[in-house]
Coordinates of C-alpha atoms in Angstrom, one line a residue:
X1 CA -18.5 0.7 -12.0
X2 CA -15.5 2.9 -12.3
X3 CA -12.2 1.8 -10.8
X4 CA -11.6 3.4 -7.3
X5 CA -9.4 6.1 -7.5
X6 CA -5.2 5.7 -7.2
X7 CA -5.8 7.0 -3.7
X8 CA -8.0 4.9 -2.6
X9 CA -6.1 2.1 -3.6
X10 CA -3.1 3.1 -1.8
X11 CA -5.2 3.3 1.5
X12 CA -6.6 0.4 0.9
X13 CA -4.3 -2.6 -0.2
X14 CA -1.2 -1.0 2.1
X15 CA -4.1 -1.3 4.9
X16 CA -3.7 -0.1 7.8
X17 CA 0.0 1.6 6.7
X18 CA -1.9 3.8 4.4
X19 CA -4.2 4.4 6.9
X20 CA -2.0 5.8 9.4
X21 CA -0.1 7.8 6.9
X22 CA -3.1 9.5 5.0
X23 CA -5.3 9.6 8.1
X24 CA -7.9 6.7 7.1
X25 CA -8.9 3.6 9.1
X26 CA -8.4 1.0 7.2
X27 CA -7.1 -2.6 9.1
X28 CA -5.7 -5.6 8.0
X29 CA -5.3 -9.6 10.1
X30 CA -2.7 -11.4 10.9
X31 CA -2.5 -15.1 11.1
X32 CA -1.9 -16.1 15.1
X33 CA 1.4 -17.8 16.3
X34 CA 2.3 -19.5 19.2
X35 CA 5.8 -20.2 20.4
X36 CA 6.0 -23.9 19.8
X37 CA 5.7 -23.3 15.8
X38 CA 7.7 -20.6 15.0
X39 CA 9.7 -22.6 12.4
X40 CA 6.5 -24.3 11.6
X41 CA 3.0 -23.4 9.0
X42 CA -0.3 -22.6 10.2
X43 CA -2.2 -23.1 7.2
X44 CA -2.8 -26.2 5.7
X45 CA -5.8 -26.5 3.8
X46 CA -6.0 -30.0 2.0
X47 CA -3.8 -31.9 4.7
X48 CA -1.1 -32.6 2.6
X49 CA 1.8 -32.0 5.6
X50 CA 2.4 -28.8 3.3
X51 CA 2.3 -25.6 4.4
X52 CA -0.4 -23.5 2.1
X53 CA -0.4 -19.7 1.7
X54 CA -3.7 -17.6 1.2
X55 CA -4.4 -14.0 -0.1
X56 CA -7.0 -12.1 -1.5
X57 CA -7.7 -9.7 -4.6
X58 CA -10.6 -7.9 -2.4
X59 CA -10.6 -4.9 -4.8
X60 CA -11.5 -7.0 -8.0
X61 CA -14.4 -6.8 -10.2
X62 CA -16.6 -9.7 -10.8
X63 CA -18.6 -10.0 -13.7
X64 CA -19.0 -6.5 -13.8
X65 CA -19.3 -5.7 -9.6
X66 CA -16.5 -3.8 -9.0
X67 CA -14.5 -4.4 -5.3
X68 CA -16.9 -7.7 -5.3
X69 CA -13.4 -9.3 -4.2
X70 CA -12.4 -13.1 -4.5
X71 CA -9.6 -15.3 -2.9
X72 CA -6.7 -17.4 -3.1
X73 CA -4.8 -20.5 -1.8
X74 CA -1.4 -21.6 -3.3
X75 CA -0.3 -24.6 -2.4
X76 CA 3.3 -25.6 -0.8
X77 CA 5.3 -28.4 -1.7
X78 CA 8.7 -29.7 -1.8
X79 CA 9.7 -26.7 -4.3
X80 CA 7.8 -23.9 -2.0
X81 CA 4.6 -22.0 -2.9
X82 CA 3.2 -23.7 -6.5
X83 CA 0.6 -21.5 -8.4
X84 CA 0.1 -24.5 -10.4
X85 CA -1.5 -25.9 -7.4
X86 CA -4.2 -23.4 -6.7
X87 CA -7.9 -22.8 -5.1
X88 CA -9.9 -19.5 -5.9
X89 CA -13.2 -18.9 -3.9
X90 CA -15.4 -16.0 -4.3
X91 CA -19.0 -15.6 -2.9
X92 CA -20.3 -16.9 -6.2
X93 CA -18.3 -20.5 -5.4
X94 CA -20.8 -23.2 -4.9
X95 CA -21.3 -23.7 -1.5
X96 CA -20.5 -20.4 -0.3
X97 CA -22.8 -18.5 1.4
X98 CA -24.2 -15.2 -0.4
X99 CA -23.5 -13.5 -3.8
X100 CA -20.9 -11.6 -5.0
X101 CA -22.0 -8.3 -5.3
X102 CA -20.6 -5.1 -6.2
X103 CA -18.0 -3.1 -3.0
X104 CA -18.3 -6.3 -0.8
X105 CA -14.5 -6.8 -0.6
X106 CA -14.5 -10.5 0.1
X107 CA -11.2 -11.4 1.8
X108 CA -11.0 -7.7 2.8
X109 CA -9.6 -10.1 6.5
X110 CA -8.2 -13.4 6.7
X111 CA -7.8 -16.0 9.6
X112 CA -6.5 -19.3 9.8
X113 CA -7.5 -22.5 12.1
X114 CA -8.8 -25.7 12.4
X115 CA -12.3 -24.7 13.5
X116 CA -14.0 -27.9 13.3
X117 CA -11.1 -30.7 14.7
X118 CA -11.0 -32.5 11.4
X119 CA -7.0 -32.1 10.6
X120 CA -8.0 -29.9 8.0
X121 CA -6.7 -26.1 8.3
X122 CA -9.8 -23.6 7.7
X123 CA -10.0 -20.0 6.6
X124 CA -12.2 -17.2 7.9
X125 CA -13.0 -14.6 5.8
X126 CA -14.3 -11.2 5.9
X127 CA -16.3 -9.0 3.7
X128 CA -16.4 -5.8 5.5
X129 CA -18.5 -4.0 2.8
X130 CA -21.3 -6.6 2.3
X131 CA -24.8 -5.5 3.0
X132 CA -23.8 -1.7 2.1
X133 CA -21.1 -1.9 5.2
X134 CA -22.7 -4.2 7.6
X135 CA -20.1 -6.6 6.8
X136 CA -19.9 -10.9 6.8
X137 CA -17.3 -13.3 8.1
X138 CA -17.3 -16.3 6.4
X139 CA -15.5 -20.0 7.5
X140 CA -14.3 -21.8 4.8
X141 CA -13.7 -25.3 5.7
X142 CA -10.5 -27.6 5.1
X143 CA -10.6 -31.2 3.1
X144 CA -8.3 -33.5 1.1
X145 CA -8.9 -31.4 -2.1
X146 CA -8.7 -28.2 -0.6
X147 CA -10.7 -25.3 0.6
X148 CA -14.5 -26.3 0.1
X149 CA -17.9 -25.3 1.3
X150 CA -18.4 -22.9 3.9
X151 CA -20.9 -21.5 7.1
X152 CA -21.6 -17.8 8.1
X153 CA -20.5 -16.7 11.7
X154 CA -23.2 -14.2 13.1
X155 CA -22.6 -11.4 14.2
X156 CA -23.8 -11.3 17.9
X157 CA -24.7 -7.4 17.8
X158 CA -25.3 -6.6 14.4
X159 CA -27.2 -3.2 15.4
X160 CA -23.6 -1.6 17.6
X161 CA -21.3 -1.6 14.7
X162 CA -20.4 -1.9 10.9
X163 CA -17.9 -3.4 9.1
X164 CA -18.2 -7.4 10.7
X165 CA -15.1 -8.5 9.6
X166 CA -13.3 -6.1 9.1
X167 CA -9.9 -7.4 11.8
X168 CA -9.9 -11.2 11.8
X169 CA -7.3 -13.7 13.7
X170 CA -7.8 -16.8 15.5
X171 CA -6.3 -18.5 18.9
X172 CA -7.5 -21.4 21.6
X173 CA -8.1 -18.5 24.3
X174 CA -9.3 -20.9 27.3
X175 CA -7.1 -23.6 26.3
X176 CA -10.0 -26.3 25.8
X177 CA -8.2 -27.6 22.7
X178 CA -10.3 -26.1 20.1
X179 CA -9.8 -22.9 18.1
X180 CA -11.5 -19.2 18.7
X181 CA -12.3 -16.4 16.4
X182 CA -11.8 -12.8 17.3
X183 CA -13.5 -10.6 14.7
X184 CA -13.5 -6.6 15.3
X185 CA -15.4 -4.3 13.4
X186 CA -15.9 -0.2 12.7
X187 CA -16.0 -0.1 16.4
X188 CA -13.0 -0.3 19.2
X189 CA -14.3 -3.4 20.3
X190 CA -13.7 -7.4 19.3
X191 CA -15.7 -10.5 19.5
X192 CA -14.1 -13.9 20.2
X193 CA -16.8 -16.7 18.9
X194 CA -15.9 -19.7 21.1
X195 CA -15.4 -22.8 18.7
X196 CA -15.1 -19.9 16.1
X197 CA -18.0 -20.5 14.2
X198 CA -21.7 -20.8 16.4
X199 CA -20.5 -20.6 20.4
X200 CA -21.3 -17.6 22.7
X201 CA -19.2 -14.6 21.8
X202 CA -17.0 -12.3 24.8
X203 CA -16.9 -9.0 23.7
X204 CA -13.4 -7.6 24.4
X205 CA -13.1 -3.4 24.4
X206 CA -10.1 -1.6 25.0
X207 CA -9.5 0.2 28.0
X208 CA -10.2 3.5 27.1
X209 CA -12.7 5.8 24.4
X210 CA -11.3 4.9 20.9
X211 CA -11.5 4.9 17.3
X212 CA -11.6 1.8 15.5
X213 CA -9.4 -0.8 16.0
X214 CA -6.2 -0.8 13.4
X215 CA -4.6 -4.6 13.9
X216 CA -5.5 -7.6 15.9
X217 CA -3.3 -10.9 16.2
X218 CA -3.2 -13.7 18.7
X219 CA -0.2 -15.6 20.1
X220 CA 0.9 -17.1 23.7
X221 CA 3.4 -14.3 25.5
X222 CA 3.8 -16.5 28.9
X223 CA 3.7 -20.0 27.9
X224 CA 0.7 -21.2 29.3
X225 CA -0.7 -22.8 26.5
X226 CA -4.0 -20.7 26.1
X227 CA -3.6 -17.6 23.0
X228 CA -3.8 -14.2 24.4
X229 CA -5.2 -11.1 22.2
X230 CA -3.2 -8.0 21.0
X231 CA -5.0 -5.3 19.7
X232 CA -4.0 -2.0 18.6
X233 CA -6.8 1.0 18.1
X234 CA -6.6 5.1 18.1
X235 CA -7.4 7.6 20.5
X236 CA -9.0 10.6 20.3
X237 CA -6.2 13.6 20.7
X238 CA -8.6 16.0 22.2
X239 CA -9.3 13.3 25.2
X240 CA -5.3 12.0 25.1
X241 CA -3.4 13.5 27.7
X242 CA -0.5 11.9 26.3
X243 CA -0.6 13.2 22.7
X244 CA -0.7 10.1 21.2
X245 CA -3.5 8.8 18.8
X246 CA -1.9 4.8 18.4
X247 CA -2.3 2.5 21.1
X248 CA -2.3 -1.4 22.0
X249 CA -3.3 -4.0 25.0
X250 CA -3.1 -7.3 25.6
X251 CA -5.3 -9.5 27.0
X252 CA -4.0 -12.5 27.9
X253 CA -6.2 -16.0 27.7
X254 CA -7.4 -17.8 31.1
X255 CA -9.7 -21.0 31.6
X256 CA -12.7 -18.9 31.2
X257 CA -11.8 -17.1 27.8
X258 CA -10.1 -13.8 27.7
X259 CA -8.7 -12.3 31.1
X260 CA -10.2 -8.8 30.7
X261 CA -9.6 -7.8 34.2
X262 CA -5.9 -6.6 34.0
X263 CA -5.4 -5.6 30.3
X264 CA -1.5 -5.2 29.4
X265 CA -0.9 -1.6 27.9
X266 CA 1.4 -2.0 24.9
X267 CA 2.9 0.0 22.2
X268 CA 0.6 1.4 19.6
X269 CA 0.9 -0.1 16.2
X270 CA -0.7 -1.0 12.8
X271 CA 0.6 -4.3 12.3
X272 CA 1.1 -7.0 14.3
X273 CA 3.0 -10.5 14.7
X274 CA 3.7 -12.8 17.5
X275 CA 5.7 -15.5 17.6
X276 CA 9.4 -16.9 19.6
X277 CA 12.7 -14.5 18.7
X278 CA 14.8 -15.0 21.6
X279 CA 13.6 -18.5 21.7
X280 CA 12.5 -19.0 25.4
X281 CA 9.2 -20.3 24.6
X282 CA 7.3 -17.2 25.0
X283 CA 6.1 -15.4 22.1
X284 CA 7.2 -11.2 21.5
X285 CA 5.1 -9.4 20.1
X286 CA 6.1 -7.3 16.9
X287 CA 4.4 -3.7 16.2
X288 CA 5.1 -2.1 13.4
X289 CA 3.9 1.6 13.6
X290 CA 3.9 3.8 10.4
X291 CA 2.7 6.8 12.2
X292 CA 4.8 10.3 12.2
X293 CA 5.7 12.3 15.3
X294 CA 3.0 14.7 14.5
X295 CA 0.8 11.5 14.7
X296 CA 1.6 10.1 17.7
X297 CA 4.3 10.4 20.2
X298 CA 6.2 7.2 19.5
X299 CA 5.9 7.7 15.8
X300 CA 9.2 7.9 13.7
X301 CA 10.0 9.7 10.4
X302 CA 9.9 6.4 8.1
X303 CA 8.2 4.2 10.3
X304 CA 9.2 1.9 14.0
X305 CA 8.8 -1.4 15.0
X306 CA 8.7 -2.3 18.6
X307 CA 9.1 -5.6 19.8
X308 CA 8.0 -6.5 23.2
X309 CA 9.0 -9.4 25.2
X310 CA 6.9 -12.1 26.2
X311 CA 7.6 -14.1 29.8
X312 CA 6.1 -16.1 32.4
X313 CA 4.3 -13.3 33.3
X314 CA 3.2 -12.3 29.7
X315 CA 4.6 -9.2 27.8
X316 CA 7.0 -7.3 29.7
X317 CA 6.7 -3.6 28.1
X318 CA 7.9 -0.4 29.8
X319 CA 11.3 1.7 29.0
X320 CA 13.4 -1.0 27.6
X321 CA 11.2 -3.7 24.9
X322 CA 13.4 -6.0 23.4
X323 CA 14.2 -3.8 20.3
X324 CA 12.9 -0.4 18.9
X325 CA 13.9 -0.7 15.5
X326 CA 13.9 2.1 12.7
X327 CA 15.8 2.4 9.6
X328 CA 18.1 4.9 11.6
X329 CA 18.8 1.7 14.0
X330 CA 21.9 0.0 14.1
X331 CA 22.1 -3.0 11.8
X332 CA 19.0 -2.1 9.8
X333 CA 19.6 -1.5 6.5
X334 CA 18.2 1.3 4.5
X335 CA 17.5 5.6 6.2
X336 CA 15.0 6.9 8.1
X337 CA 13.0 8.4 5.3
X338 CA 9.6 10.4 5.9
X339 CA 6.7 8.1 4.6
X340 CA 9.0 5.2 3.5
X341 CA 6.1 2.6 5.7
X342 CA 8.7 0.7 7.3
X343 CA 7.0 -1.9 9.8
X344 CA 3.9 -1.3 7.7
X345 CA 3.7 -5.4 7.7
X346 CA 5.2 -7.7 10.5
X347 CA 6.0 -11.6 10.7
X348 CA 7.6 -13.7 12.5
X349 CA 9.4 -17.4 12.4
X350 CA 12.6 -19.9 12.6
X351 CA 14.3 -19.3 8.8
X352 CA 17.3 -21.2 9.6
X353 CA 16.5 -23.8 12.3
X354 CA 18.4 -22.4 15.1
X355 CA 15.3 -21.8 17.8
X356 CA 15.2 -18.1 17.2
X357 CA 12.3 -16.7 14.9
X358 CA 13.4 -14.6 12.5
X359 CA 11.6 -10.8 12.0
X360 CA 10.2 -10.0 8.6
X361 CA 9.1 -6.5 7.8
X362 CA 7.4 -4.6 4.8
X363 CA 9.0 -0.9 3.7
X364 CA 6.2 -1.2 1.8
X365 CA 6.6 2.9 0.4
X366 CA 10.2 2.6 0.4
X367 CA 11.8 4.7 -2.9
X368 CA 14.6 2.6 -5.1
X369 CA 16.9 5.5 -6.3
X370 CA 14.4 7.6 -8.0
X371 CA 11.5 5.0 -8.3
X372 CA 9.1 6.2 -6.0
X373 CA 7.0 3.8 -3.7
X374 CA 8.7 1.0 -5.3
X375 CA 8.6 -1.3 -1.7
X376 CA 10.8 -3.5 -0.5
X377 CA 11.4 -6.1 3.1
X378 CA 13.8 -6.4 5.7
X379 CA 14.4 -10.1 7.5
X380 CA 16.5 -9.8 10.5
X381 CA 17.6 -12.6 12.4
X382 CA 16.7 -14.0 15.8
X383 CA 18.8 -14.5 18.7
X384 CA 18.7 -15.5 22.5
X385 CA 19.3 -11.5 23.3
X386 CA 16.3 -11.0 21.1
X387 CA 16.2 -8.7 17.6
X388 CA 19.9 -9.6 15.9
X389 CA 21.6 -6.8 14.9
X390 CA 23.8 -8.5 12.5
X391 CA 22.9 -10.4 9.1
X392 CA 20.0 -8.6 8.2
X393 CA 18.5 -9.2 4.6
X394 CA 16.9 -6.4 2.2
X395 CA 14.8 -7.7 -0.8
X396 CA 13.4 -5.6 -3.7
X397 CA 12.4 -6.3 -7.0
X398 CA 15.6 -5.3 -7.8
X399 CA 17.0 -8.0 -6.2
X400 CA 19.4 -10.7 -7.9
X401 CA 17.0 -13.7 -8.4
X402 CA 14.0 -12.5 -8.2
X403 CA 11.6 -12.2 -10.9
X404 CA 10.6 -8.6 -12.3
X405 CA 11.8 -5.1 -11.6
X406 CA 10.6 -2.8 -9.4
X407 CA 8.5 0.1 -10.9
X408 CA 7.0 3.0 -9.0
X409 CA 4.0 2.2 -6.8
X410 CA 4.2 -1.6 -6.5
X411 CA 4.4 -1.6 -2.6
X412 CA 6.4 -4.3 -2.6
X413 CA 6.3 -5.7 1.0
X414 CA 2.6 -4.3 1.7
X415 CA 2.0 -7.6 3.2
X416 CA 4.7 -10.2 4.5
X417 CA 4.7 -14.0 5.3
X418 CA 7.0 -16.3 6.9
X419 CA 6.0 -19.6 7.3
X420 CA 7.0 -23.3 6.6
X421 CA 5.3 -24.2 2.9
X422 CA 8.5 -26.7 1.7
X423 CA 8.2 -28.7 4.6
X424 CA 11.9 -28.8 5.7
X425 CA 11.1 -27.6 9.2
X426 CA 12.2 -23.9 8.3
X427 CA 10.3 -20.9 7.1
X428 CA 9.8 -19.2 4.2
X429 CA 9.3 -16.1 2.8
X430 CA 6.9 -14.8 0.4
X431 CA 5.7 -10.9 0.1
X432 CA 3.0 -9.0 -1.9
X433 CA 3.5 -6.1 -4.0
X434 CA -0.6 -5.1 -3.9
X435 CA -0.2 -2.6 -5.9
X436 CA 1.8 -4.3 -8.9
X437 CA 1.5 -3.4 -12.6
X438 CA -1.0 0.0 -11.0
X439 CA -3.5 -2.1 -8.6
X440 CA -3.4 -5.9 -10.2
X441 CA -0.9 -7.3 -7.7
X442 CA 1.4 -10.1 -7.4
X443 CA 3.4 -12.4 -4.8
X444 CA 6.8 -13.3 -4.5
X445 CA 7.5 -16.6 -3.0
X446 CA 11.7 -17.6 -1.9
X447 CA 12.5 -20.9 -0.8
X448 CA 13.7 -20.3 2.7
X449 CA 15.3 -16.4 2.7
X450 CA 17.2 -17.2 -0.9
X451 CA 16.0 -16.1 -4.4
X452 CA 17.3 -19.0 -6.1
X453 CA 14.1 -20.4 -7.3
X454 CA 12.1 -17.5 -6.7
X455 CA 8.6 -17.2 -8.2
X456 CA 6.4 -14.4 -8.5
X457 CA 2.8 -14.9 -9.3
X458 CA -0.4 -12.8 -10.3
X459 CA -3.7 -13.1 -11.1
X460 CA -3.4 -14.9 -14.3
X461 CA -1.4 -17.8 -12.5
X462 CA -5.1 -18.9 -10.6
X463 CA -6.6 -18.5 -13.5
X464 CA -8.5 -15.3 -13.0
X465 CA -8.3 -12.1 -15.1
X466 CA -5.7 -9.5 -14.7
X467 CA -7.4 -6.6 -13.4
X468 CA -7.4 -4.4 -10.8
X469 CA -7.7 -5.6 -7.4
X470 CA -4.7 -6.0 -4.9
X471 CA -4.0 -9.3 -5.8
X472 CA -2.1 -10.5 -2.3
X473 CA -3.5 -8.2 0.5
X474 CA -3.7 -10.2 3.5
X475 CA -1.3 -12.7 2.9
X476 CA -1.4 -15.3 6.0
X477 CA -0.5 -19.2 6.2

């Protein structure tokens, strides 16, 4: 099978940024957060007290099925992110349900919990082009040695959408101590699967007639120790009084599952993060929104993020969120630049210990002099008055100390993580270029927010072929 076209690629391993740029629908997930663990992992597969980072190569050929799509997990340790430590799972793995087969995009979405109580992180996984678009999720379960095994989750109303799979996060919605699984599809509506695998499923639309949904995360905005739902979807412009095509809501988790009654309009966005900034125990709410004026009202030139404050009450939105950042803003480094993607990737966590997460975010078309689309990622610090406008970080692959150069089209920053993998109690950064070396891909992994140590990672470091396939989209731990 030929290799999908340049364009393509673009829309599809930048994700939903390429999406809202070029006008496609493509979506990506988000690993959930909750305020308690911003300076702490979420993923950690083989129960090591390590935190673990996984990522896909969805695009990659398989014995000759091209997009068939496979998988990876690096392991953290005392040094950071180790690709000498590594799982790879692909639909041909023992033990994994289905074949690999030809434009299935396994790993197309990624989710993290512990979905069975066993003190073992697990990893959902979609496949949003199996079956000729139907879609699969898949649950991977946790163990000492790693990822191993895994179950289907069915889809509950196989015959109202496409694309099962295709948004993924996870999140303890009624608070009975195990984890959920949301999982949205081609349509504008989500499914949480109590006890993410086999429970009864809660269909969750959004409030109004819409496209597909472009990003879905989970994290807990008031503190009440249940996970409330953020999901951001498109409206039609014809039926839009207000001009604008990119929306969001909240819904925020009760007893009974999801609180659908009083959904929390939010800034539109195509990615997402929660997790602590101003360090009050309620989660903000990141949205990065890639989307032009001519878009959508509340676009920007290069791209906004909005961050919205969470409280007692849950996310307080309205004329003043905590920070509506561009690269026009004061103390962000870089220009507002037409198509440069800023906020086209989003995280959030505690770099440095202090209480306050730190904000993470992909430029992920950002030009380098005259090296075009090259990519690169702000951090900027948190603080009790929310988004710091001092101290902010820029990294490139031009950057002193990390490995590389930066070349036209690598996207560096298409997807960013910050999470604990060194086990010091602070995050760490690592950040896909999905396009590196013209569609293979590779990861960059620092050791807290320096490059002293730095490693970046491809393919051939798990031991698979080089080849085209966005090695990194989705990154999440």
């Amino acid at each position: 099978m030929p290799q999908p076209h340049p364009r393509r690629m673009r829309l599809a391993l930048a994700t939903a940024t390429a999406a809202a740029l070029t006008g496609g629908l493509l979506t990506f997930a988000a690993a959930p957060a909750t305020a308690a663990d911003t300076d702490r992992h979420l993923a950690d597969f083989n129960g090591d007290g390590y935190g673990d980072a996984a990522f896909a190569a969805p695009y990659a050929k398989l014995d000759g099925k091209g997009s068939a799509g496979y998988l990876a997990v690096v392991h953290g340790g005392p040094t950071g992110l180790d690709p000498a430590h590594h799982t790879t799972v692909s639909q041909d793995s023992a033990g994994v349900p289905d074949t690999a087969e030809t434009d299935d995009t396994f790993g197309s979405a990624l989710a993290v919990a512990d979905f069975n109580d066993d003190g073992y992180t697990d990893l959902a996984v979609g496949a949003s082009g199996e079956d000729d678009g139907e879609g699969s999720v898949t649950v991977l379960w946790g163990s000492a040695s790693g990822l191993a095994n895994g179950t289907t989750v069915t889809d509950p109303a196989p015959a109202a959408h496409g694309e099962w799979g295709r948004t993924l996060t996870a999140g303890d919605f009624d608070g009975d101590g195990h984890a959920d699984l949301a999982v949205g599809s081609d349509s504008p509506h989500a499914y949480v699967i109590s006890g993410g695998v086999s429970g009864p499923a809660q269909r969750i639309d959004v409030p109004e007639q819409a496209y597909a949904l472009d990003a879905m995360d989970a994290g807990d905005t008031n503190g009440d120790g249940r996970a409330d739902l953020v999901l951001t979807y498109r409206t039609d412009r014809t039926t839009d009084a207000s001009g604008s095509w990119s929306k969001g809501v909240a819904y925020l988790g009760s007893p009974s599952g999801l609180d659908t009654s009083g959904p929390r309009p939010l800034n539109g966005g195509t990615s997402i993060a929660l997790g602590d900034i101003d360090g009050d125990g309620y989660d903000e709410i990141a949205l990065g929104n890639v989307f032009s004026e001519e878009d959508d009202h509340s676009g920007s030139l290069g791209g906004r993020v909005v961050v919205i404050r969470g409280s007692e009450g849950g996310p307080v939105n309205g004329d003043a969120p905590m920070a509506e950042l561009t690269q026009s803003s004061t103390g962000v480094p870089g220009a507002d630049e037409a198509g440069d993607g800023f906020g086209g990737a989003v995280s959030i966590a505690d770099v440095d210990g202090d209480g306050h997460g730190e904000l993470a975010i992909g430029v992920v078309f950002e030009d380098l002099g005259t090296t075009e689309d090259a990519g690169a990622t702000i951090v900027m610090n948190g603080a009790a008055s929310g988004v710091s406008r001092e101290g902010a970080r820029t990294f490139t692959q031009n950057t002193s100390g990390i490995p590389g150069a930066a070349e036209a089209t690598d996207y560096f920053g298409s997807d960013v993580l910050l999470s604990d993998v060194t086990g010091d109690g602070h995050a760490d950064l690592a950040v896909a270029a999905a396009f590196e070396d013209e569609g293979i891909g590779a990861v960059t992994a620092l050791t807290g927010v320096t490059t002293t140590g730095a490693r970046t990672f491809g393919p051939g470091s798990v031991g698979r072929p080089r080849v085209y396939g966005g090695f990194g989209t989705g990154l999440i731990g």
